[in-house]
Short mmCIF file of C-alpha atoms (C1' of nucleotides) in Angstrom, two decimals:
data_model
loop_
_atom_site.label_atom_id
_atom_site.label_comp_id
_atom_site.label_asym_id
_atom_site.label_seq_id
_atom_site.Cartn_x
_atom_site.Cartn_y
_atom_site.Cartn_z
CA MET A 1385 0.00 0.00 0.00
CA PRO A 1386 1.17 3.51 -0.40
CA GLU A 1387 3.07 4.34 2.74
CA LEU A 1388 5.10 7.48 3.21
CA PRO A 1389 7.88 6.44 0.82
CA GLU A 1390 5.37 5.74 -1.95
CA VAL A 1391 3.65 9.08 -1.47
CA GLU A 1392 6.99 10.86 -1.50
CA THR A 1393 8.04 8.94 -4.61
CA THR A 1394 4.76 9.92 -6.24
CA ARG A 1395 5.24 13.57 -5.31
CA ARG A 1396 8.74 13.64 -6.73
CA GLY A 1397 7.66 11.85 -9.87
CA LEU A 1398 4.70 14.12 -10.54
CA LYS A 1399 6.30 17.42 -9.62
CA PRO A 1400 8.10 18.25 -12.89
CA HIS A 1401 5.04 17.25 -14.91
CA LEU A 1402 2.50 19.25 -12.92
CA LEU A 1403 4.24 22.46 -11.92
CA GLU A 1404 2.96 25.49 -13.84
CA GLN A 1405 0.44 23.36 -15.69
CA THR A 1406 -3.16 24.54 -15.80
CA VAL A 1407 -6.25 22.47 -15.14
CA LYS A 1408 -8.40 22.25 -18.23
CA HIS A 1409 -11.10 20.05 -16.79
CA ALA A 1410 -11.70 17.40 -14.17
CA VAL A 1411 -13.78 14.24 -14.42
CA ILE A 1412 -15.10 12.52 -11.34
CA ARG A 1413 -16.47 9.09 -12.15
CA GLN A 1414 -16.82 7.90 -8.58
CA PRO A 1415 -17.12 10.49 -5.82
CA LYS A 1416 -17.57 7.96 -3.04
CA LEU A 1417 -14.18 7.70 -1.43
CA ARG A 1418 -13.36 7.80 2.30
CA TRP A 1419 -15.21 11.09 2.19
CA PRO A 1420 -17.22 12.17 -0.83
CA ILE A 1421 -15.44 14.33 -3.37
CA ALA A 1422 -16.96 17.81 -3.41
CA ALA A 1423 -19.60 18.07 -6.11
CA ASP A 1424 -18.12 21.38 -7.26
CA LEU A 1425 -14.51 20.24 -7.35
CA THR A 1426 -14.32 20.51 -11.12
CA THR A 1427 -15.63 24.06 -11.03
CA GLN A 1428 -13.29 24.98 -8.18
CA ILE A 1429 -10.09 23.91 -9.92
CA THR A 1430 -10.72 24.43 -13.62
CA GLY A 1431 -8.51 27.19 -14.99
CA GLN A 1432 -6.17 27.12 -12.04
CA THR A 1433 -2.44 26.52 -12.33
CA VAL A 1434 -0.38 24.17 -10.17
CA ARG A 1435 2.07 26.16 -8.08
CA ALA A 1436 3.55 23.58 -5.72
CA LEU A 1437 3.44 19.96 -4.59
CA HIS A 1438 3.93 19.25 -0.93
CA ARG A 1439 3.70 16.13 1.20
CA ARG A 1440 2.68 16.01 4.87
CA SER A 1441 2.44 12.55 6.40
CA LYS A 1442 0.84 10.46 3.67
CA TYR A 1443 -1.11 13.38 2.29
CA LEU A 1444 -0.12 14.78 -1.07
CA LEU A 1445 -0.86 18.51 -1.19
CA ILE A 1446 -1.26 20.21 -4.53
CA GLN A 1447 -1.27 23.97 -4.42
CA LEU A 1448 -3.29 25.71 -7.08
CA ASP A 1449 -3.66 29.45 -7.54
CA SER A 1450 -6.34 29.94 -4.93
CA ILE A 1451 -7.02 26.52 -3.43
CA TRP A 1452 -5.25 23.29 -2.47
CA LEU A 1453 -6.02 19.67 -3.15
CA ILE A 1454 -5.49 17.32 -0.23
CA TRP A 1455 -5.03 13.85 -1.64
CA HIS A 1456 -4.69 10.65 0.35
CA LEU A 1457 -4.09 7.41 -1.52
CA GLY A 1458 -5.58 5.20 1.17
CA MET A 1459 -4.76 1.54 0.87
CA SER A 1460 -4.76 0.95 -2.82
CA GLY A 1461 -4.67 4.36 -4.48
CA SER A 1462 -2.26 5.44 -7.16
CA LEU A 1463 -1.71 8.48 -9.31
CA ARG A 1464 -0.27 8.36 -12.78
CA LEU A 1465 0.12 10.58 -15.77
CA THR A 1466 -1.64 9.46 -18.89
CA ASN A 1467 -3.56 10.92 -21.83
CA HIS A 1468 -6.73 10.53 -23.87
CA GLN A 1469 -5.26 7.59 -25.78
CA SER A 1470 -5.61 5.55 -22.65
CA PRO A 1471 -9.22 4.86 -21.67
CA ALA A 1472 -10.16 4.94 -18.03
CA GLU A 1473 -10.47 1.52 -16.48
CA LYS A 1474 -12.68 0.08 -13.83
CA HIS A 1475 -11.28 1.78 -10.73
CA ASP A 1476 -10.10 5.02 -12.31
CA HIS A 1477 -12.20 7.40 -10.26
CA VAL A 1478 -10.78 10.83 -11.10
CA ASP A 1479 -9.06 12.47 -14.06
CA ILE A 1480 -7.54 15.91 -13.89
CA GLU A 1481 -6.88 17.07 -17.41
CA LEU A 1482 -4.19 19.64 -18.04
CA THR A 1483 -3.99 22.11 -20.87
CA ASN A 1484 -0.85 20.37 -22.20
CA GLY A 1485 -2.89 17.22 -22.86
CA ASN A 1486 -1.70 15.20 -19.93
CA ILE A 1487 -4.16 13.63 -17.56
CA LEU A 1488 -3.46 13.03 -13.88
CA ARG A 1489 -5.45 9.87 -13.24
CA TYR A 1490 -6.39 8.49 -9.85
CA ARG A 1491 -7.07 4.78 -9.42
CA ASP A 1492 -8.18 3.30 -6.11
CA PRO A 1493 -9.87 -0.12 -6.10
CA ARG A 1494 -10.62 -0.13 -2.39
CA ARG A 1495 -11.61 3.53 -2.18
CA PHE A 1496 -10.02 4.22 1.16
CA GLY A 1497 -8.44 7.32 -0.29
CA ALA A 1498 -9.69 10.89 -0.19
CA LEU A 1499 -9.62 13.99 -2.35
CA LEU A 1500 -10.48 17.18 -0.54
CA LEU A 1501 -10.31 20.90 -1.19
CA SER A 1502 -8.81 23.29 1.31
CA ASP A 1503 -7.82 26.94 1.52
CA ASN A 1504 -5.19 26.12 4.11
CA PRO A 1505 -4.33 22.41 4.27
CA TYR A 1506 -1.91 22.66 7.18
CA GLN A 1507 -4.77 24.00 9.31
CA HIS A 1508 -7.18 21.34 8.10
CA PRO A 1509 -8.49 19.08 10.91
CA LEU A 1510 -6.85 16.07 9.23
CA LEU A 1511 -3.41 17.67 9.29
CA SER A 1512 -3.37 20.15 12.14
CA ARG A 1513 -2.67 17.68 14.94
CA LEU A 1514 -0.16 15.46 13.24
CA GLY A 1515 3.13 14.60 14.90
CA PRO A 1516 6.56 15.24 13.40
CA GLU A 1517 7.75 14.00 10.05
CA PRO A 1518 9.96 10.96 10.68
CA LEU A 1519 12.78 12.18 8.46
CA GLU A 1520 12.93 15.67 9.96
CA THR A 1521 15.23 16.57 12.81
CA GLU A 1522 12.31 17.26 15.16
CA PHE A 1523 11.65 13.54 15.29
CA THR A 1524 13.97 12.36 18.04
CA ALA A 1525 14.31 9.61 20.61
CA GLU A 1526 13.81 12.17 23.35
CA TRP A 1527 10.45 13.12 21.87
CA LEU A 1528 9.21 9.53 21.72
CA TYR A 1529 10.64 8.73 25.12
CA GLN A 1530 8.96 11.68 26.78
CA ARG A 1531 5.61 11.09 25.11
CA SER A 1532 5.58 7.40 25.95
CA ARG A 1533 6.13 7.64 29.72
CA ASN A 1534 3.40 5.87 31.68
CA ARG A 1535 1.88 4.53 28.48
CA ARG A 1536 1.02 0.85 28.44
CA ILE A 1537 0.14 0.68 24.78
CA ALA A 1538 2.26 -1.68 22.69
CA VAL A 1539 5.22 0.16 21.19
CA LYS A 1540 4.17 -0.88 17.70
CA ALA A 1541 0.74 0.72 18.09
CA PHE A 1542 2.43 3.73 19.67
CA ILE A 1543 4.73 4.46 16.74
CA MET A 1544 1.88 3.90 14.30
CA ASP A 1545 -0.13 6.65 15.99
CA ALA A 1546 0.25 9.78 13.86
CA GLN A 1547 0.12 12.01 16.93
CA HIS A 1548 3.59 10.78 17.81
CA VAL A 1549 5.15 10.40 14.41
CA VAL A 1550 3.55 10.30 10.97
CA GLY A 1551 4.09 7.94 8.10
CA VAL A 1552 5.00 4.78 9.97
CA GLY A 1553 2.56 2.20 8.65
CA ASN A 1554 2.36 -1.48 9.38
CA ILE A 1555 5.14 -2.55 7.05
CA TYR A 1556 7.69 -0.01 8.24
CA ALA A 1557 6.73 -0.29 11.91
CA THR A 1558 7.27 -4.04 11.67
CA GLU A 1559 10.61 -3.70 9.92
CA SER A 1560 11.89 -0.90 12.15
CA LEU A 1561 11.13 -2.80 15.35
CA PHE A 1562 12.92 -5.83 14.00
CA GLN A 1563 15.96 -3.76 13.05
CA ALA A 1564 15.94 -2.18 16.50
CA GLY A 1565 15.58 -5.53 18.27
CA ILE A 1566 12.45 -4.40 20.13
CA HIS A 1567 9.49 -6.71 20.69
CA PRO A 1568 6.40 -5.11 19.12
CA SER A 1569 4.21 -5.90 22.14
CA ARG A 1570 6.48 -4.23 24.66
CA ALA A 1571 4.77 -1.41 26.54
CA ALA A 1572 5.84 1.91 25.04
CA GLY A 1573 6.35 3.36 28.50
CA ARG A 1574 8.80 0.66 29.50
CA ILE A 1575 11.39 1.24 26.82
CA SER A 1576 14.60 3.07 27.70
CA LEU A 1577 15.85 6.22 26.02
CA ALA A 1578 18.77 4.23 24.66
CA ARG A 1579 16.42 1.81 22.94
CA TYR A 1580 14.33 4.66 21.55
CA LYS A 1581 17.50 6.09 20.09
CA LYS A 1582 18.08 2.84 18.28
CA LEU A 1583 14.45 2.70 17.17
CA VAL A 1584 14.40 6.26 15.84
CA THR A 1585 17.59 5.60 13.90
CA CYS A 1586 16.05 2.47 12.43
CA ILE A 1587 12.80 4.21 11.45
CA LYS A 1588 14.73 6.93 9.66
CA GLU A 1589 16.99 4.43 7.92
CA VAL A 1590 14.19 2.15 6.82
CA LEU A 1591 12.07 5.00 5.42
CA ALA A 1592 14.99 6.74 3.76
CA PHE A 1593 16.09 3.53 2.14
CA ALA A 1594 12.57 2.83 0.88
CA ILE A 1595 12.31 6.29 -0.68
CA GLU A 1596 15.69 5.70 -2.26
CA GLN A 1597 14.45 2.47 -3.75
CA GLY A 1598 11.28 4.01 -5.08
CA GLY A 1599 9.06 2.67 -2.36
CA THR A 1600 7.60 -0.70 -1.61
CA SER A 1601 3.94 -1.25 -2.17
CA LEU A 1602 1.20 -3.56 -3.18
CA LYS A 1603 1.56 -4.76 -6.71
CA ASP A 1604 -1.20 -2.43 -7.93
CA PHE A 1605 0.72 0.68 -7.01
CA VAL A 1606 2.08 2.39 -10.07
CA ASN A 1607 4.25 5.46 -9.85
CA SER A 1608 3.76 8.60 -11.82
CA ASP A 1609 6.03 7.47 -14.63
CA GLY A 1610 3.75 4.52 -15.21
CA GLN A 1611 6.30 2.04 -13.93
CA PRO A 1612 5.55 -0.36 -11.13
CA GLY A 1613 6.66 1.38 -7.97
CA TYR A 1614 7.59 -1.93 -6.51
CA PHE A 1615 11.21 -2.49 -6.13
CA ALA A 1616 10.55 -5.12 -3.50
CA ILE A 1617 12.68 -3.81 -0.76
CA GLU A 1618 14.28 -6.67 1.06
CA LEU A 1619 11.74 -6.97 3.82
CA GLN A 1620 13.29 -8.78 6.74
CA VAL A 1621 10.16 -9.80 8.62
CA TYR A 1622 6.95 -8.34 7.19
CA GLY A 1623 5.04 -11.06 5.37
CA ARG A 1624 7.53 -13.72 6.46
CA SER A 1625 5.66 -15.29 9.38
CA GLY A 1626 6.65 -18.94 9.77
CA LYS A 1627 9.85 -18.41 7.83
CA THR A 1628 13.38 -18.20 9.18
CA CYS A 1629 14.91 -15.11 10.78
CA PHE A 1630 17.79 -13.85 8.64
CA HIS A 1631 19.77 -13.06 11.79
CA CYS A 1632 19.34 -16.11 14.01
CA GLN A 1633 17.39 -18.72 11.99
CA SER A 1634 14.56 -18.83 14.53
CA GLU A 1635 11.03 -19.13 13.19
CA LEU A 1636 9.35 -15.75 12.80
CA LYS A 1637 6.05 -15.44 14.67
CA ASN A 1638 2.83 -13.60 13.96
CA ILE A 1639 0.75 -11.81 16.57
CA THR A 1640 -2.06 -9.28 16.35
CA ILE A 1641 -1.49 -5.87 17.89
CA ALA A 1642 -4.25 -3.28 17.66
CA GLN A 1643 -5.98 -5.27 14.91
CA ARG A 1644 -2.83 -5.33 12.84
CA THR A 1645 -0.78 -8.35 11.96
CA SER A 1646 2.69 -8.12 13.45
CA VAL A 1647 5.56 -10.38 12.52
CA PHE A 1648 8.61 -10.56 14.76
CA CYS A 1649 11.55 -12.71 15.74
CA PRO A 1650 11.04 -14.09 19.26
CA SER A 1651 14.77 -14.44 19.68
CA CYS A 1652 16.08 -11.16 18.26
CA GLN A 1653 13.30 -8.89 19.56
CA THR A 1654 12.92 -8.46 23.31
"C1'" DA B 571 -7.55 9.90 29.49
"C1'" DA B 572 -6.10 5.87 27.40
"C1'" DA B 573 -6.87 1.84 24.99
"C1'" DT B 574 -9.46 -0.81 21.94
"C1'" DA B 575 -13.01 -1.76 18.51
"C1'" DT B 576 -15.44 -0.42 14.38
"C1'" DA B 577 -16.28 1.27 9.86
"C1'" DC B 578 -15.27 2.05 5.17
"C1'" DC B 579 -14.00 -1.26 0.45
"C1'" DT B 580 -12.50 -4.73 -3.00
"C1'" DG B 581 -9.10 -8.10 -4.64
"C1'" DA B 582 -6.64 -12.17 -3.55
"C1'" DC B 583 -6.80 -16.27 -1.61
"C1'" DT B 584 -8.74 -20.65 0.67
"C1'" DG B 585 -11.79 -24.41 1.19
"C1'" DC B 586 -15.89 -26.74 -0.15
"C1'" DT C 1288 -16.23 -23.49 -12.14
"C1'" DG C 1289 -18.43 -21.06 -8.54
"C1'" DC C 1290 -19.34 -19.48 -4.29
"C1'" DA C 1291 -18.99 -18.22 0.48
"C1'" DG C 1292 -15.80 -16.88 3.80
"C1'" DT C 1293 -11.50 -14.65 5.43
"C1'" DC C 1294 -7.90 -11.45 5.34
"C1'" DA C 1295 -5.43 -7.21 4.34
"C1'" DG C 1296 -4.88 -2.39 5.76
"C1'" DG C 1297 -5.01 3.84 6.86
"C1'" DT C 1298 -7.09 6.27 9.91
"C1'" DA C 1299 -11.21 8.88 11.67
"C1'" DT C 1300 -14.55 7.91 14.86
"C1'" DA C 1301 -17.16 5.41 18.34
"C1'" DT C 1302 -17.05 2.68 22.41
"C1'" DT C 1303 -15.29 0.76 26.55
#
DNA sequence: AAATATACCTGACTGC
DNA sequence: TGCAGTCAGGTATATT
C-alpha cells in the first residue's frame, strides 16, 4: 500500500510534470471515497495553475492558484500521468486534465483514499494535529521517550499513531522494530531512552532507504512514470511469518497488535 | 484519558 | 467453475 515512501516517490515523480500546468477540466467518475469528493470540485479547480506539490504525512498537497487539493491514496490508491489515448479503467475514479494534454489519473480499487479541497491544508483538521515527520530533525528519541512515559500501549501501536510520528505504517513499523531488536508488544512506557535512540535511527533508515528504492507497495501501485513502484525492498520480517529469521534462523512469529498483523523474531526482539 | 473496537471497500486467496 | 468466507490495511470515529 502507499506508505510514506510511496507518497513521496509519487510527489517527486509528478512534480516536474504538474508544476505550472493549468487544469483544463476534471472528471469525477466515482465520488464515493473515504469522504465524498466535493460536487463542485471541477468548477473549483478548472482554470487554475499548479504552483507547488507538498507532502505532509501520507497526504499529497497540490497547491493551485487559490485553493489546495489534499489527496490521500488510502490503501490501494495510485496516481499516474496518462492521456486521452488511454481509456479509463474500472477503478479510475478521477481524471484531472491539463492544458498540455496530460491527464493526472487516480485509481483506487478499495476507495479508502480521499480527495479534498482546502484553503489552508496545514490548518485542516486532518493535518493540524499530526506529529513530526519521521525524516525531519524534530523527530527524536527524546520526543518519543517523553511522550511514551506511563503509556502501556504496545510500542508498535504507539509508533503507528500519527500524533507521535507520521508515516510509519504497518510494514515499516514491523521492519523498524525488527531492526531495533524491540518486541512489538512491549509497553511503550517501558522502553529506555537508549532503545528509543536505536528505534528512531532504524525508522529513519528504513524509510529513507525505501524512498531511495522508489518505495515498496502492493503490486497495484504504479508510480507517476507509469512504472511499477515496486522495487521489492528486502523486507526482513513483514510477510515472512513462519519463515526463518535472517539473523538467528529462529522461526518468525505472527501476533495481532491493535488489529494489525505483526511479525517478529522471538529471539532477536525483546 | 487511554486503549481498543469499528467502519469504510475490494481483490486475492482458501476451502468446499 | 463457482461461491462463500476470510484477510489485508489507513485512519477517523465510536465505544469501553
